[in-house]
Tab-separated table of N, CA and C in Angstrom:
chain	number	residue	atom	x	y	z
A	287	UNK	N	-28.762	7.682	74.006
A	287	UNK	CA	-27.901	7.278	72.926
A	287	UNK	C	-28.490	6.034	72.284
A	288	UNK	N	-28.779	5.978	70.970
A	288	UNK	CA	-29.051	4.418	70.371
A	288	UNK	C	-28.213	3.811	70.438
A	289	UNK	N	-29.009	2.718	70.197
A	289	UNK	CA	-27.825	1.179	69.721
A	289	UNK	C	-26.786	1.377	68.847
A	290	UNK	N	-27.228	1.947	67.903
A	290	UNK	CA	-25.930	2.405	66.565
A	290	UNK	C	-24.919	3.123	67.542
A	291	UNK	N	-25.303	3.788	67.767
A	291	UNK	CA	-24.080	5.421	68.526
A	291	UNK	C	-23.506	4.859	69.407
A	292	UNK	N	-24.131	3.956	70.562
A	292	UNK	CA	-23.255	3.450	71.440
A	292	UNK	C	-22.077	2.506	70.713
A	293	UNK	N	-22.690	1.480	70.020
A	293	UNK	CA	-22.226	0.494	69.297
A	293	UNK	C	-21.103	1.157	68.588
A	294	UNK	N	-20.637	1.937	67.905
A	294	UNK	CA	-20.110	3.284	67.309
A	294	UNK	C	-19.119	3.549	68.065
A	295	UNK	N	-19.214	4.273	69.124
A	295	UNK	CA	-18.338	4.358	70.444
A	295	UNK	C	-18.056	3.474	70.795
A	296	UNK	N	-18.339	2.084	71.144
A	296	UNK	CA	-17.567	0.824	71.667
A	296	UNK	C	-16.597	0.600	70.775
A	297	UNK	N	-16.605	0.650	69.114
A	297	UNK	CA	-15.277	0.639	68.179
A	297	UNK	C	-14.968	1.101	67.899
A	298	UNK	N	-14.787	2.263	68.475
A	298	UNK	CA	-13.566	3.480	68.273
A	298	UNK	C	-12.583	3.729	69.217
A	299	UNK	N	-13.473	3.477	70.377
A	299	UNK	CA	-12.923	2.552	71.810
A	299	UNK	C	-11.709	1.629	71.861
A	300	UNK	N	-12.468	0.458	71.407
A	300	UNK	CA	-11.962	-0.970	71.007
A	300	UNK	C	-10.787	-0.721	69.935
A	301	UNK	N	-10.626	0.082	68.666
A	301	UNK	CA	-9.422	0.159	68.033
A	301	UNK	C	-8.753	1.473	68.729
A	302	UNK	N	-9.021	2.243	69.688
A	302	UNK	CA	-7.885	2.540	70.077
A	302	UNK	C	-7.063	2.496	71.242
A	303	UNK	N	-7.868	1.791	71.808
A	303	UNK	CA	-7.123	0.261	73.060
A	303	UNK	C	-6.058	-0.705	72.306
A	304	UNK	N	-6.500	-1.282	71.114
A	304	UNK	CA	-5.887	-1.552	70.462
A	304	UNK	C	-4.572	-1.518	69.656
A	305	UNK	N	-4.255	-0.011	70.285
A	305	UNK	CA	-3.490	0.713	69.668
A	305	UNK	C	-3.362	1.013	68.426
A	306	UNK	N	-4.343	1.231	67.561
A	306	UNK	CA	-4.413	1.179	66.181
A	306	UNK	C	-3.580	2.044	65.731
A	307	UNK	N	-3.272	3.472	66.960
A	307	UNK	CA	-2.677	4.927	66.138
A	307	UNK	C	-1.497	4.973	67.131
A	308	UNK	N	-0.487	4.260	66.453
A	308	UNK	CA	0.492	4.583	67.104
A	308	UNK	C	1.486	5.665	67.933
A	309	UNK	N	0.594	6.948	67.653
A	309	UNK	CA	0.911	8.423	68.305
A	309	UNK	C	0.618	8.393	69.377
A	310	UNK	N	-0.477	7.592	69.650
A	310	UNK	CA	-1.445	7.544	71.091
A	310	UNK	C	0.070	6.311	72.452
A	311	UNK	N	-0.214	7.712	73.096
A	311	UNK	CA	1.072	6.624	74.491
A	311	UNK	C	-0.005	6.549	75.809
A	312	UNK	N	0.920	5.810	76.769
A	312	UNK	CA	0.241	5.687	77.984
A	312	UNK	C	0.048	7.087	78.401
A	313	UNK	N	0.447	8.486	78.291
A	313	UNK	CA	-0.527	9.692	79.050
A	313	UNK	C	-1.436	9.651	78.439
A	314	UNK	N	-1.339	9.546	76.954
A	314	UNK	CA	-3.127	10.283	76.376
A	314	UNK	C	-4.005	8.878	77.042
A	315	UNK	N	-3.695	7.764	77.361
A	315	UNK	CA	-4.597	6.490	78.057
A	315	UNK	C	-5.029	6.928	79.148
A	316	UNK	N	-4.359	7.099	80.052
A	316	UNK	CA	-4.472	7.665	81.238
A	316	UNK	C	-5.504	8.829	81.150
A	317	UNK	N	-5.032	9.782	80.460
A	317	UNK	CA	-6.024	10.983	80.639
A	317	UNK	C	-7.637	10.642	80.244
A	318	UNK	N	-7.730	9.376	79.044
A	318	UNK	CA	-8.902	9.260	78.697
A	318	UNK	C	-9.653	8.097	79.903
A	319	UNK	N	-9.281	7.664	80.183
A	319	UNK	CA	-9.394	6.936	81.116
A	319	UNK	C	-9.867	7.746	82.657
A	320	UNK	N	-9.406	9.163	82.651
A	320	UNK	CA	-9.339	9.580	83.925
A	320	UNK	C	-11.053	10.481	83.552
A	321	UNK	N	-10.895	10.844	82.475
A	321	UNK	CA	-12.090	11.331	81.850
A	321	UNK	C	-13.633	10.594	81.698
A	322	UNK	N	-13.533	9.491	81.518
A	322	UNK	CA	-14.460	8.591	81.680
A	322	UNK	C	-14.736	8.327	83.230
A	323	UNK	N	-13.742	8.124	83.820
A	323	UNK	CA	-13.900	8.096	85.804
A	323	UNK	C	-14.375	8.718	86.185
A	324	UNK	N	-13.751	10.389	85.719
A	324	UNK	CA	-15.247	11.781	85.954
A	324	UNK	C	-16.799	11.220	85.285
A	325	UNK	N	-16.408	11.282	84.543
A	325	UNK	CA	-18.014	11.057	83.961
A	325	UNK	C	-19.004	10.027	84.329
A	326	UNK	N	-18.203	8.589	84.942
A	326	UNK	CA	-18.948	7.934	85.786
A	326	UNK	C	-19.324	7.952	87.262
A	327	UNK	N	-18.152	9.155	87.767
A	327	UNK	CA	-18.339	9.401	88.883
A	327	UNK	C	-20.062	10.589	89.333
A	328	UNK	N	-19.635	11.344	88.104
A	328	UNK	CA	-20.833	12.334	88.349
A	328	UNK	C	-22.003	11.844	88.094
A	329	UNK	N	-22.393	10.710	87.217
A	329	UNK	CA	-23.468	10.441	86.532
A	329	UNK	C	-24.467	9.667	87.760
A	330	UNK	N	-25.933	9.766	87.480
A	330	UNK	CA	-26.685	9.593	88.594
A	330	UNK	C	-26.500	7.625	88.331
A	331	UNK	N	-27.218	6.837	89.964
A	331	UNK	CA	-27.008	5.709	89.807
A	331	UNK	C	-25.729	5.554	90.507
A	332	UNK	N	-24.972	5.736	90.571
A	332	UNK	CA	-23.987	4.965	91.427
A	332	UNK	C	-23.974	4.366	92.744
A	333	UNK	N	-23.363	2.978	93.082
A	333	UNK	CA	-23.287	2.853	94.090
A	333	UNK	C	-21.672	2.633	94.751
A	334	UNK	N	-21.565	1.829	95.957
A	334	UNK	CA	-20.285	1.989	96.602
A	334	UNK	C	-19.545	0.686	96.178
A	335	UNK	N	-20.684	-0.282	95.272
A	335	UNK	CA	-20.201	-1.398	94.587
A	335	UNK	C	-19.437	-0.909	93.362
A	336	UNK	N	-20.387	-0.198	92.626
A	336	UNK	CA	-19.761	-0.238	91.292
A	336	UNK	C	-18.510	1.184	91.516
A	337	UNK	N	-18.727	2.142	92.723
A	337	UNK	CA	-17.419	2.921	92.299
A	337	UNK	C	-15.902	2.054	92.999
A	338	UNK	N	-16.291	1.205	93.974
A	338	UNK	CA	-14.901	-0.080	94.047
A	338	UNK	C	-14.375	-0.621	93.048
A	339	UNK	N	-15.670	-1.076	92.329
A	339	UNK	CA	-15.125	-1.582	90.550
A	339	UNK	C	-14.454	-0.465	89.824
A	340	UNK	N	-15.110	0.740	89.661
A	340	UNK	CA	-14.789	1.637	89.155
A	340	UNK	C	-13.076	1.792	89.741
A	341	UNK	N	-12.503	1.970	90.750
A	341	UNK	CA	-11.743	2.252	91.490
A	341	UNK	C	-10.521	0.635	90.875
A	342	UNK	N	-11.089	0.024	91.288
A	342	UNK	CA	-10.111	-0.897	90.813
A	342	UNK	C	-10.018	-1.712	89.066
A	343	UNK	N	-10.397	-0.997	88.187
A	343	UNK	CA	-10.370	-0.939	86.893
A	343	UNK	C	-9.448	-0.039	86.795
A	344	UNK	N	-9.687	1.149	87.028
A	344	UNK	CA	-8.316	2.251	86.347
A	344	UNK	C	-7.419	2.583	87.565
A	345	UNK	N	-7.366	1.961	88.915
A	345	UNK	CA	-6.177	2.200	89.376
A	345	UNK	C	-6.527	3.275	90.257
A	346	UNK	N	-5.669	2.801	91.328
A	346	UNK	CA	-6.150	4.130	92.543
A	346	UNK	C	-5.778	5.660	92.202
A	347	UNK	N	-4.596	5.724	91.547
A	347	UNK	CA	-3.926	6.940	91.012
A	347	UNK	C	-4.882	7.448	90.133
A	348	UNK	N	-5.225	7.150	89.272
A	348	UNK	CA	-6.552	8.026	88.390
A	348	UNK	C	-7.476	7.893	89.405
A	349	UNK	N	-8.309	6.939	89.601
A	349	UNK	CA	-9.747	7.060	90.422
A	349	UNK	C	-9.347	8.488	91.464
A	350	UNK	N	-8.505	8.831	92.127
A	350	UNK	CA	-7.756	9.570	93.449
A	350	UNK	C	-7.620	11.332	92.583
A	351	UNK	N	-7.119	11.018	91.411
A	351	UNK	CA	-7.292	12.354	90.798
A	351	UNK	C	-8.210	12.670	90.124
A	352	UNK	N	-9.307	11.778	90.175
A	352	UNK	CA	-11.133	12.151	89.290
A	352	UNK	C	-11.614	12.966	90.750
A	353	UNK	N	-11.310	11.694	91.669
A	353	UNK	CA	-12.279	12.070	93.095
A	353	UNK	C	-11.812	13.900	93.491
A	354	UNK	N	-10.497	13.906	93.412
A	354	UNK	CA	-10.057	15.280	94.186
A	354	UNK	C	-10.310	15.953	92.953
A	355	UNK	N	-10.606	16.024	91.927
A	355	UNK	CA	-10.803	17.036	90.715
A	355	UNK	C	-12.616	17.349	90.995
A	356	UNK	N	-13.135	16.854	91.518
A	356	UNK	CA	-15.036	17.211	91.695
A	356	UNK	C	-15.077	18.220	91.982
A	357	UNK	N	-16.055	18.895	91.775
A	357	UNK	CA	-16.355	20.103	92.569
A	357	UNK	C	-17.011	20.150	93.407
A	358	UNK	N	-16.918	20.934	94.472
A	358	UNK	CA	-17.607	20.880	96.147
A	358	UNK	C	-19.206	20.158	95.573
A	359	UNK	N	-20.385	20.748	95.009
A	359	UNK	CA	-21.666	20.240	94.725
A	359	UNK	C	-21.356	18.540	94.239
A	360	UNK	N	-20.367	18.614	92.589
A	360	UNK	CA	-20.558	17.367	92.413
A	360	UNK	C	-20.032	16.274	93.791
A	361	UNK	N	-18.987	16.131	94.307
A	361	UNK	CA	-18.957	15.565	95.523
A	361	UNK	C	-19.646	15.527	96.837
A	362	UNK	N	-20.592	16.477	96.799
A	362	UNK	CA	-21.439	16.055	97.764
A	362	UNK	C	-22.729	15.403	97.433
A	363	UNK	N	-22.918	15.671	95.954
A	363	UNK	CA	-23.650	14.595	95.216
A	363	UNK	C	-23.789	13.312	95.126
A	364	UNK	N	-22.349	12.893	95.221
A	364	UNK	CA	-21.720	11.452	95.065
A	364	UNK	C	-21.682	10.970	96.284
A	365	UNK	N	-21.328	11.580	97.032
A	365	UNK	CA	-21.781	10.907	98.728
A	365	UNK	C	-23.021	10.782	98.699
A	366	UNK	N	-24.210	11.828	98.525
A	366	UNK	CA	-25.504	11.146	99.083
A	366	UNK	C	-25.912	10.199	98.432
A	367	UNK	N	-25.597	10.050	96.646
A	367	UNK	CA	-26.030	8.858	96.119
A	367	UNK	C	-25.472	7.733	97.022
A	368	UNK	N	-24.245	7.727	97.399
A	368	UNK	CA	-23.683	6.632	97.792
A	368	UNK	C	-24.364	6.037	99.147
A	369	UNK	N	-24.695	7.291	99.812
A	369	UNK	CA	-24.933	6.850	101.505
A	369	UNK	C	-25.931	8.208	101.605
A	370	UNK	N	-27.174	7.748	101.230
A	370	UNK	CA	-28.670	8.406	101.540
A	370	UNK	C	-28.555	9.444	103.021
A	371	UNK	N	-28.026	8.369	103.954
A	371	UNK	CA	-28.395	9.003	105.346
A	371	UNK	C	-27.267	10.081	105.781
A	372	UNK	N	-25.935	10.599	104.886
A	372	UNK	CA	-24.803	11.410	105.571
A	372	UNK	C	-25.519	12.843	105.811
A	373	UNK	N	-24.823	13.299	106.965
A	373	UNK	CA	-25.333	14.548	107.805
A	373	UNK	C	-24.491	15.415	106.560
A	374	UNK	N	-25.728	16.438	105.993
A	374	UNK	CA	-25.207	17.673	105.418
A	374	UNK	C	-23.532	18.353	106.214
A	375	UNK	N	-23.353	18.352	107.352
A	375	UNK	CA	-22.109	18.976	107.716
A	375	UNK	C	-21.012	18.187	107.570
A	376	UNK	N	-21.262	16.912	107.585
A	376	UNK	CA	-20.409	15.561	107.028
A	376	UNK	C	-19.711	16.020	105.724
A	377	UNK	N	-20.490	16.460	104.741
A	377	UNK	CA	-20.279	16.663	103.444
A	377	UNK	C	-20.239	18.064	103.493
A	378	UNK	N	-20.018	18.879	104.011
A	378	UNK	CA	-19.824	20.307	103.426
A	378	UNK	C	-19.233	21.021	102.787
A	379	UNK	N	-17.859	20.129	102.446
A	379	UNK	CA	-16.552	20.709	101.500
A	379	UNK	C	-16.424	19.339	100.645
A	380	UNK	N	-16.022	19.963	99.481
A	380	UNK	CA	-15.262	19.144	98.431
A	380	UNK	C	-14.715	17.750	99.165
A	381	UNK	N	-13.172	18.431	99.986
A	381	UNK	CA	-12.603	17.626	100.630
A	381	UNK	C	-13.222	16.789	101.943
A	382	UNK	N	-14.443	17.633	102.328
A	382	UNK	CA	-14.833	16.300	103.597
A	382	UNK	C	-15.848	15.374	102.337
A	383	UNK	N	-16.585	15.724	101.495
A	383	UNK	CA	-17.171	14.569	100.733
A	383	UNK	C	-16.410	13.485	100.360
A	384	UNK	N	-15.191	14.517	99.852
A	384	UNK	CA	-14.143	13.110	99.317
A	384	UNK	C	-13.879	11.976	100.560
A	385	UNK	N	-13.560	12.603	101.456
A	385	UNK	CA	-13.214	11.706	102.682
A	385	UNK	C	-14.205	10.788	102.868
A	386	UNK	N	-15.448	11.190	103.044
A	386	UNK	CA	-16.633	10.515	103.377
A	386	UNK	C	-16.629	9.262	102.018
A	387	UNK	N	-16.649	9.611	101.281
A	387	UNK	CA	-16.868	8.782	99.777
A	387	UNK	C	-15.607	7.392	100.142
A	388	UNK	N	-14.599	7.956	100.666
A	388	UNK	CA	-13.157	7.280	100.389
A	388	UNK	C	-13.799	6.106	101.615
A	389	UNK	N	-13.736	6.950	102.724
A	389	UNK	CA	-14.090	5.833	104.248
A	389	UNK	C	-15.098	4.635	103.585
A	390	UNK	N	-16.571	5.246	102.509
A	390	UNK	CA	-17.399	4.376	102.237
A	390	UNK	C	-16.977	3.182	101.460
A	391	UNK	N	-15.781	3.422	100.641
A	391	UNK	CA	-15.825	2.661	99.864
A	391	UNK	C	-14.408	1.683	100.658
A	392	UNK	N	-14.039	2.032	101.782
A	392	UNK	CA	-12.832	0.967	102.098
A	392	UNK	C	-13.910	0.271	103.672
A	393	UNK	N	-15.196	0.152	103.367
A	393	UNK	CA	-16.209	-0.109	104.505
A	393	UNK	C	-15.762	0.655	105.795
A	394	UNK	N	-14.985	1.510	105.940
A	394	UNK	CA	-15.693	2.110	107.146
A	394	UNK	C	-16.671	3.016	107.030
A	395	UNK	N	-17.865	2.627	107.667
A	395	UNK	CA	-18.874	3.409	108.307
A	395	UNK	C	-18.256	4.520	109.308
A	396	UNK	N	-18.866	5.450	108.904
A	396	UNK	CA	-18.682	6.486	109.658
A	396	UNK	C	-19.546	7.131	110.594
């Protein structure tokens, strides 16, 4: 993305945080918000720093319904970025990645 396009997207962003369009309520926030959480969740680069940040920017309730919305691959994706060394059977379902991801990010080692 260039400088323009991003730059572009940051104020369209920015006025409608703003609330510029008064039609817009807290669900359509939420949902866009929960949409961006997917999209940072899947995207390569992450670590167990920035998905805590991530996690505590939009709130455990969205972060909790991005994480359980992954699909089995993308969540086992997101664990190995997170933690290189997890045993393939660790991660074999959707729901044990999520677990694994969740333990990483409240520091228990598993």
């Amino acid at each position: 993305m260039s400088g323009d396009a991003h730059k572009a997207g940051a104020e369209a962003l920015t006025a409608l945080l703003n609330q510029a369009f008064s039609a817009l309520g807290e669900k359509e926030y939420a949902a866009a918000a929960g949409l961006l959480t997917k999209k940072l969740m899947i995207s390569a680069g992450q670590t167990v720093e920035v998905m805590r940040a991530l996690r505590d920017a939009v709130g455990k309730d969205i972060f909790e319904a991005q994480l359980k919305s992954l699909t089995a691959h993308q969540a086992r994706l997101l664990a190995r970025r997170l933690d290189k060394s997890v045993p393939d059977i660790e991660v074999s379902t959707a729901g044990a990645a999520c677990a694994w991801i969740r333990d990483l990010m409240d520091g228990k080692t598993p």
